[in-house]
PDB file of C-alpha atoms in Angstrom:
ATOM      1  CA  MET W   1      11.381  -9.417  14.662  1.00 56.00           C
ATOM      2  CA  ASP W   2       8.230  -7.683  13.421  1.00 85.00           C
ATOM      3  CA  THR W   3       8.658  -8.409   9.732  1.00 91.00           C
ATOM      4  CA  LEU W   4       5.364  -6.878   8.607  1.00 90.00           C
ATOM      5  CA  SER W   5       6.300  -3.576  10.283  1.00 90.00           C
ATOM      6  CA  LEU W   6       9.601  -3.524   8.397  1.00 91.00           C
ATOM      7  CA  ILE W   7       7.814  -4.186   5.090  1.00 91.00           C
ATOM      8  CA  LEU W   8       5.211  -1.494   5.804  1.00 89.00           C
ATOM      9  CA  ASP W   9       7.967   0.946   6.777  1.00 89.00           C
ATOM     10  CA  ASP W  10       9.643   0.280   3.427  1.00 90.00           C
ATOM     11  CA  MET W  11       6.385   1.280   1.682  1.00 89.00           C
ATOM     12  CA  HIS W  12       6.777   4.841   3.069  1.00 86.00           C
ATOM     13  CA  PHE W  13       3.133   5.566   3.774  1.00 83.00           C
ATOM     14  CA  ASP W  14       2.647   9.294   3.322  1.00 79.00           C
ATOM     15  CA  GLY W  15      -0.878   9.929   4.466  1.00 76.00           C
ATOM     16  CA  VAL W  16      -4.243   9.659   2.808  1.00 81.00           C
ATOM     17  CA  VAL W  17      -6.822  11.774   1.039  1.00 82.00           C
ATOM     18  CA  PHE W  18     -10.381  11.628   2.363  1.00 81.00           C
ATOM     19  CA  ALA W  19     -13.785  12.490   0.935  1.00 83.00           C
ATOM     20  CA  SER W  20     -17.069  12.227   2.804  1.00 82.00           C
ATOM     21  CA  SER W  21     -20.406  11.974   0.985  1.00 85.00           C
ATOM     22  CA  VAL W  22     -24.107  11.693   1.756  1.00 88.00           C
ATOM     23  CA  ASN W  23     -25.734  10.022  -1.224  1.00 91.00           C
ATOM     24  CA  ALA W  24     -29.444   9.892  -1.988  1.00 90.00           C
ATOM     25  CA  PRO W  25     -30.489   7.347  -4.679  1.00 92.00           C
ATOM     26  CA  PRO W  26     -29.737   7.115  -7.491  1.00 93.00           C
ATOM     27  CA  TRP W  27     -26.009   7.733  -7.129  1.00 94.00           C
ATOM     28  CA  SER W  28     -22.704   6.358  -8.401  1.00 95.00           C
ATOM     29  CA  TRP W  29     -19.053   7.254  -7.860  1.00 95.00           C
ATOM     30  CA  HIS W  30     -16.122   6.041  -9.969  1.00 96.00           C
ATOM     31  CA  LEU W  31     -12.623   5.785  -8.539  1.00 95.00           C
ATOM     32  CA  ALA W  32      -9.318   4.537  -9.970  1.00 93.00           C
ATOM     33  CA  VAL W  33      -5.904   5.197  -8.387  1.00 91.00           C
ATOM     34  CA  ASP W  34      -3.593   2.811 -10.209  1.00 85.00           C
ATOM     35  CA  GLY W  35      -1.173   1.143  -7.802  1.00 82.00           C
ATOM     36  CA  LEU W  36      -2.314   3.073  -4.723  1.00 84.00           C
ATOM     37  CA  GLY W  37      -4.603   1.582  -2.116  1.00 88.00           C
ATOM     38  CA  CYS W  38      -8.091   3.007  -1.791  1.00 92.00           C
ATOM     39  CA  ALA W  39     -10.949   2.281   0.586  1.00 92.00           C
ATOM     40  CA  HIS W  40     -14.577   3.021   1.368  1.00 92.00           C
ATOM     41  CA  VAL W  41     -16.349   2.916   4.734  1.00 88.00           C
ATOM     42  CA  ILE W  42     -20.146   2.746   4.944  1.00 89.00           C
ATOM     43  CA  THR W  43     -21.109   4.733   8.033  1.00 84.00           C
ATOM     44  CA  ARG W  44     -24.856   4.479   7.342  1.00 88.00           C
ATOM     45  CA  GLY W  45     -26.999   2.685   4.781  1.00 92.00           C
ATOM     46  CA  GLN W  46     -25.707   0.376   2.075  1.00 94.00           C
ATOM     47  CA  ALA W  47     -23.892   0.464  -1.256  1.00 97.00           C
ATOM     48  CA  TRP W  48     -22.680  -1.868  -3.986  1.00 98.00           C
ATOM     49  CA  LEU W  49     -19.084  -2.178  -5.167  1.00 98.00           C
ATOM     50  CA  ILE W  50     -18.888  -2.881  -8.913  1.00 98.00           C
ATOM     51  CA  ARG W  51     -15.741  -4.128 -10.671  1.00 96.00           C
ATOM     52  CA  ASP W  52     -15.270  -5.481 -14.197  1.00 94.00           C
ATOM     53  CA  GLY W  53     -15.321  -9.258 -14.236  1.00 92.00           C
ATOM     54  CA  ALA W  54     -16.466  -9.616 -10.612  1.00 94.00           C
ATOM     55  CA  GLU W  55     -19.798 -10.142  -8.907  1.00 96.00           C
ATOM     56  CA  PRO W  56     -21.294  -6.988  -7.326  1.00 97.00           C
ATOM     57  CA  LEU W  57     -20.377  -6.771  -3.639  1.00 97.00           C
ATOM     58  CA  LEU W  58     -22.955  -5.562  -1.110  1.00 96.00           C
ATOM     59  CA  LEU W  59     -21.576  -3.192   1.525  1.00 95.00           C
ATOM     60  CA  GLU W  60     -23.584  -2.422   4.643  1.00 92.00           C
ATOM     61  CA  THR W  61     -23.349  -0.122   7.645  1.00 88.00           C
ATOM     62  CA  GLY W  62     -19.986  -0.457   9.363  1.00 84.00           C
ATOM     63  CA  ASP W  63     -18.303  -2.256   6.441  1.00 89.00           C
ATOM     64  CA  LEU W  64     -14.834  -1.310   5.240  1.00 89.00           C
ATOM     65  CA  VAL W  65     -13.675  -2.334   1.779  1.00 93.00           C
ATOM     66  CA  VAL W  66     -10.052  -1.844   0.695  1.00 93.00           C
ATOM     67  CA  LEU W  67      -8.721  -2.202  -2.858  1.00 93.00           C
ATOM     68  CA  PRO W  68      -4.950  -2.531  -2.249  1.00 91.00           C
ATOM     69  CA  GLY W  69      -4.022  -1.898  -5.887  1.00 90.00           C
ATOM     70  CA  GLY W  70      -6.519   0.902  -6.495  1.00 91.00           C
ATOM     71  CA  LEU W  71      -8.277  -0.979  -9.303  1.00 93.00           C
ATOM     72  CA  PRO W  72     -10.974   0.935 -11.240  1.00 96.00           C
ATOM     73  CA  HIS W  73     -14.410   0.465  -9.702  1.00 97.00           C
ATOM     74  CA  THR W  74     -17.688   2.165  -8.988  1.00 97.00           C
ATOM     75  CA  ILE W  75     -19.559   2.344  -5.706  1.00 97.00           C
ATOM     76  CA  GLN W  76     -23.271   3.044  -6.062  1.00 96.00           C
ATOM     77  CA  ASP W  77     -26.787   2.625  -4.688  1.00 96.00           C
ATOM     78  CA  ARG W  78     -27.639  -0.600  -6.558  1.00 96.00           C
ATOM     79  CA  PRO W  79     -25.996  -2.943  -9.081  1.00 96.00           C
ATOM     80  CA  ASN W  80     -28.066  -1.602 -11.994  1.00 95.00           C
ATOM     81  CA  THR W  81     -28.347   2.020 -10.893  1.00 95.00           C
ATOM     82  CA  SER W  82     -29.713   4.605 -13.290  1.00 94.00           C
ATOM     83  CA  ALA W  83     -27.118   7.148 -12.124  1.00 94.00           C
ATOM     84  CA  THR W  84     -24.205   8.144 -14.340  1.00 95.00           C
ATOM     85  CA  PRO W  85     -20.918   7.552 -12.468  1.00 95.00           C
ATOM     86  CA  ARG W  86     -19.128  10.683 -11.313  1.00 93.00           C
ATOM     87  CA  ASP W  87     -15.362  10.784 -10.880  1.00 93.00           C
ATOM     88  CA  LEU W  88     -14.569  10.824  -7.172  1.00 92.00           C
ATOM     89  CA  LEU W  89     -10.826  11.441  -7.428  1.00 89.00           C
ATOM     90  CA  PRO W  90     -10.850  15.202  -8.202  1.00 85.00           C
ATOM     91  CA  LEU W  91     -13.151  15.782  -5.240  1.00 81.00           C
ATOM     92  CA  MET W  92     -10.904  13.907  -2.825  1.00 80.00           C
ATOM     93  CA  ALA W  93      -8.417  16.771  -2.702  1.00 64.00           C
ATOM     94  CA  ARG W  94     -10.944  18.894  -0.834  1.00 60.00           C
ATOM     95  CA  ASP W  95     -10.973  19.289   2.929  1.00 52.00           C
ATOM     96  CA  LEU W  96     -12.928  16.417   4.465  1.00 50.00           C
ATOM     97  CA  VAL W  97     -15.012  18.842   6.524  1.00 42.00           C
ATOM     98  CA  ASP W  98     -16.328  20.533   3.371  1.00 44.00           C
ATOM     99  CA  SER W  99     -16.704  17.440   1.208  1.00 45.00           C
ATOM    100  CA  ARG W 100     -20.407  16.642   1.566  1.00 49.00           C
ATOM    101  CA  LEU W 101     -20.609  15.636  -2.044  1.00 51.00           C
ATOM    102  CA  GLY W 102     -23.878  13.846  -2.560  1.00 54.00           C
ATOM    103  CA  GLY W 103     -26.822  16.115  -1.862  1.00 59.00           C
ATOM    104  CA  GLN W 104     -29.833  15.852   0.457  1.00 69.00           C
ATOM    105  CA  ASP W 105     -29.929  13.356   3.296  1.00 77.00           C
ATOM    106  CA  THR W 106     -32.908  10.966   3.156  1.00 81.00           C
ATOM    107  CA  PRO W 107     -33.739   7.714   4.995  1.00 84.00           C
ATOM    108  CA  GLN W 108     -32.436   5.841   1.935  1.00 86.00           C
ATOM    109  CA  SER W 109     -29.165   7.800   1.771  1.00 90.00           C
ATOM    110  CA  CYS W 110     -25.787   6.143   2.092  1.00 92.00           C
ATOM    111  CA  HIS W 111     -23.206   7.903   4.237  1.00 88.00           C
ATOM    112  CA  LEU W 112     -19.805   7.106   2.771  1.00 88.00           C
ATOM    113  CA  ILE W 113     -16.194   7.920   3.608  1.00 86.00           C
ATOM    114  CA  SER W 114     -13.784   7.275   0.728  1.00 89.00           C
ATOM    115  CA  THR W 115     -10.026   7.494   0.837  1.00 88.00           C
ATOM    116  CA  HIS W 116      -6.883   6.642  -1.055  1.00 88.00           C
ATOM    117  CA  ALA W 117      -3.449   6.128   0.434  1.00 85.00           C
ATOM    118  CA  ARG W 118      -0.153   7.546  -0.699  1.00 83.00           C
ATOM    119  CA  PHE W 119       2.843   5.249  -0.589  1.00 86.00           C
ATOM    120  CA  ASP W 120       5.778   4.067  -2.670  1.00 88.00           C
ATOM    121  CA  VAL W 121       4.092   1.900  -5.312  1.00 87.00           C
ATOM    122  CA  ASN W 122       7.359   0.255  -6.343  1.00 88.00           C
ATOM    123  CA  MET W 123       8.310  -0.705  -2.775  1.00 90.00           C
ATOM    124  CA  ALA W 124       4.777  -1.907  -2.085  1.00 89.00           C
ATOM    125  CA  ALA W 125       4.560  -4.096  -5.194  1.00 88.00           C
ATOM    126  CA  PRO W 126       5.367  -7.499  -3.611  1.00 89.00           C
ATOM    127  CA  LEU W 127       2.882  -6.999  -0.774  1.00 89.00           C
ATOM    128  CA  VAL W 128       0.114  -5.558  -2.968  1.00 88.00           C
ATOM    129  CA  LYS W 129       0.553  -8.368  -5.495  1.00 88.00           C
ATOM    130  CA  ALA W 130       0.104 -10.941  -2.722  1.00 89.00           C
ATOM    131  CA  LEU W 131      -3.092  -9.365  -1.413  1.00 91.00           C
ATOM    132  CA  PRO W 132      -6.492 -10.090  -2.973  1.00 92.00           C
ATOM    133  CA  PRO W 133      -7.893  -7.285  -5.186  1.00 93.00           C
ATOM    134  CA  VAL W 134     -10.552  -6.546  -2.545  1.00 95.00           C
ATOM    135  CA  LEU W 135     -10.358  -6.798   1.250  1.00 93.00           C
ATOM    136  CA  HIS W 136     -13.817  -6.697   2.838  1.00 92.00           C
ATOM    137  CA  VAL W 137     -14.031  -6.105   6.594  1.00 88.00           C
ATOM    138  CA  ARG W 138     -17.642  -6.747   7.549  1.00 85.00           C
ATOM    139  CA  GLY W 139     -19.414  -4.511  10.012  1.00 78.00           C
ATOM    140  CA  LEU W 140     -20.761  -7.406  12.098  1.00 69.00           C
ATOM    141  CA  GLY W 141     -24.421  -6.433  12.084  1.00 66.00           C
ATOM    142  CA  GLU W 142     -24.174  -2.683  11.679  1.00 62.00           C
ATOM    143  CA  ALA W 143     -21.329  -2.477  14.201  1.00 68.00           C
ATOM    144  CA  PRO W 144     -17.803  -2.315  12.782  1.00 70.00           C
ATOM    145  CA  PRO W 145     -14.923  -4.305  14.295  1.00 77.00           C
ATOM    146  CA  PRO W 146     -13.603  -2.626  17.490  1.00 84.00           C
ATOM    147  CA  TRP W 147     -10.473  -1.232  15.831  1.00 84.00           C
ATOM    148  CA  LEU W 148     -12.550   0.267  13.003  1.00 81.00           C
ATOM    149  CA  ALA W 149     -15.219   1.586  15.388  1.00 82.00           C
ATOM    150  CA  VAL W 150     -12.564   3.397  17.427  1.00 85.00           C
ATOM    151  CA  GLY W 151     -11.019   4.798  14.257  1.00 82.00           C
ATOM    152  CA  LEU W 152     -14.351   6.101  12.956  1.00 78.00           C
ATOM    153  CA  GLN W 153     -15.184   7.683  16.308  1.00 80.00           C
ATOM    154  CA  PHE W 154     -11.825   9.424  16.354  1.00 84.00           C
ATOM    155  CA  LEU W 155     -12.326  10.553  12.748  1.00 76.00           C
ATOM    156  CA  ALA W 156     -15.719  12.062  13.611  1.00 72.00           C
ATOM    157  CA  LEU W 157     -14.241  13.946  16.567  1.00 78.00           C
ATOM    158  CA  GLU W 158     -11.270  15.176  14.563  1.00 77.00           C
ATOM    159  CA  VAL W 159     -13.288  16.615  11.676  1.00 68.00           C
ATOM    160  CA  ALA W 160     -15.969  18.198  13.857  1.00 69.00           C
ATOM    161  CA  HIS W 161     -13.843  21.354  14.177  1.00 75.00           C
ATOM    162  CA  GLN W 162     -10.848  22.858  12.420  1.00 76.00           C
ATOM    163  CA  ARG W 163      -7.816  22.368  14.643  1.00 83.00           C
ATOM    164  CA  PRO W 164      -4.038  22.775  14.307  1.00 88.00           C
ATOM    165  CA  ALA W 165      -2.202  19.792  12.737  1.00 85.00           C
ATOM    166  CA  GLN W 166      -5.523  18.332  11.580  1.00 79.00           C
ATOM    167  CA  GLN W 167      -4.258  17.126   8.204  1.00 76.00           C
ATOM    168  CA  ALA W 168      -1.209  15.470   9.765  1.00 81.00           C
ATOM    169  CA  ILE W 169      -3.435  13.621  12.233  1.00 83.00           C
ATOM    170  CA  LEU W 170      -5.852  12.521   9.494  1.00 78.00           C
ATOM    171  CA  ASN W 171      -2.900  11.279   7.452  1.00 78.00           C
ATOM    172  CA  ARG W 172      -1.604   9.120  10.289  1.00 82.00           C
ATOM    173  CA  MET W 173      -5.048   7.818  11.085  1.00 81.00           C
ATOM    174  CA  GLY W 174      -5.660   6.836   7.497  1.00 79.00           C
ATOM    175  CA  ASP W 175      -2.324   5.041   7.404  1.00 81.00           C
ATOM    176  CA  ILE W 176      -3.275   3.106  10.529  1.00 85.00           C
ATOM    177  CA  LEU W 177      -6.623   2.007   9.062  1.00 84.00           C
ATOM    178  CA  PHE W 178      -4.924   0.696   5.910  1.00 84.00           C
ATOM    179  CA  MET W 179      -2.231  -1.086   7.913  1.00 86.00           C
ATOM    180  CA  GLN W 180      -4.756  -2.626  10.297  1.00 88.00           C
ATOM    181  CA  CYS W 181      -6.750  -4.011   7.387  1.00 87.00           C
ATOM    182  CA  ILE W 182      -3.596  -5.520   5.869  1.00 87.00           C
ATOM    183  CA  ARG W 183      -2.630  -6.966   9.267  1.00 88.00           C
ATOM    184  CA  ASP W 184      -6.059  -8.562   9.680  1.00 87.00           C
ATOM    185  CA  HIS W 185      -5.722 -10.233   6.293  1.00 89.00           C
ATOM    186  CA  VAL W 186      -2.181 -11.457   6.982  1.00 87.00           C
ATOM    187  CA  GLU W 187      -3.395 -13.023  10.233  1.00 86.00           C
ATOM    188  CA  SER W 188      -6.115 -14.877   8.312  1.00 87.00           C
ATOM    189  CA  VAL W 189      -3.707 -16.472   5.796  1.00 87.00           C
ATOM    190  CA  PRO W 190      -3.125 -20.136   6.730  1.00 81.00           C
ATOM    191  CA  GLU W 191       0.447 -21.257   7.285  1.00 74.00           C
ATOM    192  CA  GLY W 192       1.732 -23.408   4.467  1.00 71.00           C
ATOM    193  CA  SER W 193      -0.844 -22.055   2.020  1.00 72.00           C
ATOM    194  CA  GLY W 194       1.813 -21.190  -0.551  1.00 71.00           C
ATOM    195  CA  ASN W 195       0.782 -17.530  -0.454  1.00 77.00           C
ATOM    196  CA  TRP W 196       3.647 -15.016  -0.212  1.00 86.00           C
ATOM    197  CA  LEU W 197       2.001 -13.620   2.925  1.00 89.00           C
ATOM    198  CA  SER W 198       2.177 -16.973   4.685  1.00 90.00           C
ATOM    199  CA  ALA W 199       5.948 -16.411   4.918  1.00 92.00           C
ATOM    200  CA  LEU W 200       5.192 -13.735   7.519  1.00 91.00           C
ATOM    201  CA  LYS W 201       3.677 -16.428   9.764  1.00 89.00           C
ATOM    202  CA  ASP W 202       6.536 -18.891   9.206  1.00 92.00           C
ATOM    203  CA  ARG W 203       9.097 -18.227  11.950  1.00 93.00           C
ATOM    204  CA  ALA W 204      12.072 -19.260   9.806  1.00 95.00           C
ATOM    205  CA  LEU W 205      11.080 -17.324   6.683  1.00 95.00           C
ATOM    206  CA  SER W 206       9.882 -14.324   8.669  1.00 94.00           C
ATOM    207  CA  THR W 207      13.267 -14.134  10.385  1.00 95.00           C
ATOM    208  CA  ALA W 208      15.070 -14.193   7.038  1.00 96.00           C
ATOM    209  CA  LEU W 209      12.764 -11.557   5.536  1.00 95.00           C
ATOM    210  CA  ALA W 210      13.251  -9.293   8.541  1.00 95.00           C
ATOM    211  CA  LEU W 211      17.028  -9.526   8.207  1.00 96.00           C
ATOM    212  CA  ILE W 212      16.870  -8.722   4.489  1.00 96.00           C
ATOM    213  CA  HIS W 213      14.601  -5.715   5.040  1.00 95.00           C
ATOM    214  CA  ARG W 214      16.549  -4.491   8.071  1.00 95.00           C
ATOM    215  CA  GLU W 215      20.020  -4.812   6.513  1.00 96.00           C
ATOM    216  CA  PRO W 216      19.630  -4.971   2.717  1.00 96.00           C
ATOM    217  CA  GLN W 217      23.163  -3.655   2.235  1.00 96.00           C
ATOM    218  CA  ARG W 218      24.710  -6.629   4.026  1.00 96.00           C
ATOM    219  CA  ASN W 219      26.412  -9.254   1.871  1.00 96.00           C
ATOM    220  CA  TRP W 220      23.964 -12.004   2.809  1.00 97.00           C
ATOM    221  CA  THR W 221      24.574 -15.581   1.719  1.00 97.00           C
ATOM    222  CA  VAL W 222      22.089 -18.421   1.714  1.00 98.00           C
ATOM    223  CA  PRO W 223      24.019 -20.329   4.433  1.00 98.00           C
ATOM    224  CA  GLU W 224      23.984 -17.215   6.683  1.00 98.00           C
ATOM    225  CA  LEU W 225      20.256 -16.691   6.240  1.00 98.00           C
ATOM    226  CA  ALA W 226      19.613 -20.410   6.758  1.00 98.00           C
ATOM    227  CA  LYS W 227      21.604 -20.334  10.007  1.00 97.00           C
ATOM    228  CA  GLU W 228      19.580 -17.352  11.276  1.00 97.00           C
ATOM    229  CA  ALA W 229      16.398 -19.202  10.297  1.00 96.00           C
ATOM    230  CA  CYS W 230      17.594 -22.328  12.170  1.00 97.00           C
ATOM    231  CA  LEU W 231      17.291 -24.504   9.071  1.00 97.00           C
ATOM    232  CA  SER W 232      19.696 -26.397   6.889  1.00 97.00           C
ATOM    233  CA  ARG W 233      20.797 -24.585   3.751  1.00 97.00           C
ATOM    234  CA  SER W 234      18.778 -26.813   1.412  1.00 97.00           C
ATOM    235  CA  ALA W 235      15.640 -26.848   3.595  1.00 97.00           C
ATOM    236  CA  PHE W 236      15.727 -23.062   3.915  1.00 97.00           C
ATOM    237  CA  ALA W 237      16.320 -22.439   0.202  1.00 97.00           C
ATOM    238  CA  ASP W 238      13.538 -24.854  -0.800  1.00 96.00           C
ATOM    239  CA  ARG W 239      11.002 -23.444   1.662  1.00 95.00           C
ATOM    240  CA  PHE W 240      11.831 -19.828   0.749  1.00 96.00           C
ATOM    241  CA  THR W 241      11.548 -20.482  -2.988  1.00 95.00           C
ATOM    242  CA  GLN W 242       8.302 -22.443  -2.716  1.00 93.00           C
ATOM    243  CA  THR W 243       6.614 -19.857  -0.492  1.00 92.00           C
ATOM    244  CA  LEU W 244       7.873 -16.595  -1.988  1.00 92.00           C
ATOM    245  CA  GLY W 245       8.188 -17.761  -5.584  1.00 91.00           C
ATOM    246  CA  GLU W 246      11.877 -16.916  -5.965  1.00 94.00           C
ATOM    247  CA  PRO W 247      15.201 -17.905  -4.358  1.00 97.00           C
ATOM    248  CA  PRO W 248      16.455 -15.917  -1.334  1.00 97.00           C
ATOM    249  CA  LEU W 249      19.199 -14.021  -3.145  1.00 97.00           C
ATOM    250  CA  THR W 250      16.882 -13.156  -6.046  1.00 97.00           C
ATOM    251  CA  TYR W 251      14.446 -11.678  -3.513  1.00 96.00           C
ATOM    252  CA  LEU W 252      17.337  -9.764  -1.915  1.00 97.00           C
ATOM    253  CA  THR W 253      18.483  -8.373  -5.265  1.00 97.00           C
ATOM    254  CA  ARG W 254      15.004  -7.242  -6.288  1.00 96.00           C
ATOM    255  CA  HIS W 255      14.492  -5.599  -2.911  1.00 96.00           C
ATOM    256  CA  ARG W 256      17.794  -3.781  -3.318  1.00 97.00           C
ATOM    257  CA  MET W 257      16.768  -2.596  -6.784  1.00 97.00           C
ATOM    258  CA  ARG W 258      13.485  -1.238  -5.436  1.00 95.00           C
ATOM    259  CA  LEU W 259      15.378   0.633  -2.722  1.00 96.00           C
ATOM    260  CA  ALA W 260      17.793   1.979  -5.320  1.00 96.00           C
ATOM    261  CA  ALA W 261      14.934   3.121  -7.564  1.00 95.00           C
ATOM    262  CA  ARG W 262      13.453   5.037  -4.659  1.00 94.00           C
ATOM    263  CA  GLN W 263      16.769   6.751  -3.932  1.00 94.00           C
ATOM    264  CA  LEU W 264      17.280   7.600  -7.594  1.00 94.00           C
ATOM    265  CA  SER W 265      13.871   9.246  -7.810  1.00 90.00           C
ATOM    266  CA  THR W 266      13.809  11.050  -4.450  1.00 89.00           C
ATOM    267  CA  SER W 267      17.403  11.899  -3.541  1.00 91.00           C
ATOM    268  CA  ALA W 268      20.354  13.746  -5.015  1.00 91.00           C
ATOM    269  CA  LEU W 269      22.814  10.978  -4.130  1.00 94.00           C
ATOM    270  CA  SER W 270      25.217   9.874  -6.841  1.00 95.00           C
ATOM    271  CA  VAL W 271      24.808   6.458  -8.469  1.00 96.00           C
ATOM    272  CA  GLY W 272      27.985   5.319  -6.733  1.00 96.00           C
ATOM    273  CA  LYS W 273      26.690   6.315  -3.285  1.00 96.00           C
ATOM    274  CA  ILE W 274      23.348   4.590  -3.912  1.00 97.00           C
ATOM    275  CA  ALA W 275      25.186   1.465  -5.061  1.00 97.00           C
ATOM    276  CA  GLU W 276      27.095   1.470  -1.777  1.00 96.00           C
ATOM    277  CA  GLN W 277      23.929   1.956   0.281  1.00 95.00           C
ATOM    278  CA  VAL W 278      22.232  -1.083  -1.265  1.00 96.00           C
ATOM    279  CA  GLY W 279      25.209  -3.373  -0.839  1.00 96.00           C
ATOM    280  CA  TYR W 280      27.320  -3.082  -4.000  1.00 96.00           C
ATOM    281  CA  ALA W 281      31.054  -2.421  -3.768  1.00 93.00           C
ATOM    282  CA  SER W 282      31.197  -1.794  -7.526  1.00 95.00           C
ATOM    283  CA  GLU W 283      29.111   0.822  -9.319  1.00 95.00           C
ATOM    284  CA  ALA W 284      29.442  -1.233 -12.505  1.00 96.00           C
ATOM    285  CA  ALA W 285      28.007  -4.363 -10.834  1.00 96.00           C
ATOM    286  CA  PHE W 286      25.165  -2.303  -9.391  1.00 97.00           C
ATOM    287  CA  SER W 287      24.386  -0.732 -12.777  1.00 96.00           C
ATOM    288  CA  GLN W 288      24.255  -4.141 -14.439  1.00 96.00           C
ATOM    289  CA  ALA W 289      21.889  -5.498 -11.768  1.00 96.00           C
ATOM    290  CA  PHE W 290      19.688  -2.407 -11.982  1.00 96.00           C
ATOM    291  CA  LYS W 291      19.461  -2.603 -15.767  1.00 96.00           C
ATOM    292  CA  ARG W 292      18.459  -6.283 -15.599  1.00 95.00           C
ATOM    293  CA  GLU W 293      15.605  -5.380 -13.264  1.00 94.00           C
ATOM    294  CA  HIS W 294      14.426  -2.073 -14.774  1.00 93.00           C
ATOM    295  CA  SER W 295      15.677  -2.299 -18.397  1.00 95.00           C
ATOM    296  CA  LEU W 296      17.452   1.046 -17.983  1.00 95.00           C
ATOM    297  CA  SER W 297      20.746   2.089 -16.457  1.00 96.00           C
ATOM    298  CA  PRO W 298      20.436   3.952 -13.112  1.00 96.00           C
ATOM    299  CA  SER W 299      21.322   7.270 -14.767  1.00 95.00           C
ATOM    300  CA  ALA W 300      18.821   6.788 -17.594  1.00 95.00           C
ATOM    301  CA  TRP W 301      16.139   5.679 -15.137  1.00 93.00           C
ATOM    302  CA  ARG W 302      16.732   8.769 -13.002  1.00 94.00           C
ATOM    303  CA  ALA W 303      16.643  11.062 -16.047  1.00 93.00           C
ATOM    304  CA  GLN W 304      13.350   9.510 -17.116  1.00 91.00           C
ATOM    305  CA  ARG W 305      11.857  10.095 -13.651  1.00 87.00           C
ATOM    306  CA  ILE W 306      13.044  13.715 -13.641  1.00 86.00           C
ATOM    307  CA  SER W 307      11.415  14.234 -17.039  1.00 85.00           C
ATOM    308  CA  GLU W 308       8.170  12.592 -15.917  1.00 81.00           C
ATOM    309  CA  GLY W 309       8.166  14.611 -12.705  1.00 71.00           C
ATOM    310  CA  ALA W 310       8.581  17.861 -14.600  1.00 64.00           C
ATOM    311  CA  ALA W 311       5.735  16.914 -16.942  1.00 60.00           C
ATOM    312  CA  HIS W 312       3.428  16.282 -13.975  1.00 55.00           C
ATOM    313  CA  GLY W 313       4.572  19.295 -12.011  1.00 51.00           C
ATOM    314  CA  SER W 314       6.216  17.256  -9.231  1.00 48.00           C
ATOM    315  CA  THR W 315       9.691  17.640  -7.839  1.00 46.00           C
ATOM    316  CA  VAL W 316      12.335  14.998  -8.440  1.00 48.00           C
ATOM    317  CA  MET W 317      15.789  15.651  -7.018  1.00 46.00           C
ATOM    318  CA  PRO W 318      18.501  15.999  -9.667  1.00 46.00           C
ATOM    319  CA  PRO W 319      21.751  14.155  -8.959  1.00 48.00           C
ATOM    320  CA  ARG W 320      24.303  16.006  -6.872  1.00 47.00           C
ATOM    321  CA  GLN W 321      27.678  16.569  -8.475  1.00 43.00           C
ATOM    322  CA  GLU W 322      30.366  15.272  -6.134  1.00 43.00           C
ATOM    323  CA  ALA W 323      33.855  16.634  -5.985  1.00 37.00           C
ATOM    324  CA  ALA W 324      36.524  14.519  -7.589  1.00 32.00           C
TER     325      ALA W 324
END
């Protein structure tokens, strides 16, 4: 079972927003997209990534740097640049083809592609929390890794001319770059390291996680999951808790509550129908579990999301009234 694919599918990647810039010194861009992954690729030259409380990070030609949680940062020509940071986020809504943001090209210019992903922050929380704040894929001497080189070549071809379905293709390509970077990091995590991600490389735990993510509505028990993982009940429960930081059924419940929160905010299904979909025979039992996790009843949580969506101009589905 490809557990990482199931977890990534649950995150509901919904494309990316790109901006391309040619930056002559001095220059500085600020970017913060709380909870959403963002990334920068240096296609020529060099830049420095600056974050509060961290050492400046040098980025060179071919490097990709991903901030899975979208932490505030600046990317600029030198650690102590004289440039005043400009906010990159408003400019990222422009068409990539027309987003040459930085001015004249000089031999000292840095060619930069910046992007942020769109996905379900709540569903992504366990994975993002387990990742380091910065993932740095080095360009291996001004030549990016093969998967990144192919992606950049395809990106250059795609944006050279306006073509039908261009935005949809860019969205999928951006998703793939983010996922590939996450996959590379997961593969580098040593087994038995105690990191949540190491569970994905543990055959027993990975099997259990895949079952939970594939059939969250099923009434799983620890003995059933242990049997599927080919471990004794106690060995499975101990290994799961030590590696993932919580017992198997606690993980299952929290995953169900994240799924329910997504349905409450994006669908018109009734609370009772959502309870059924995430494995609860009783709406009352579901409501109690949801309130323990989110500090609000499902109905109150949905009403809050509708209100927040209206305030930000987004659409949140109101609940559908079902016939008695």
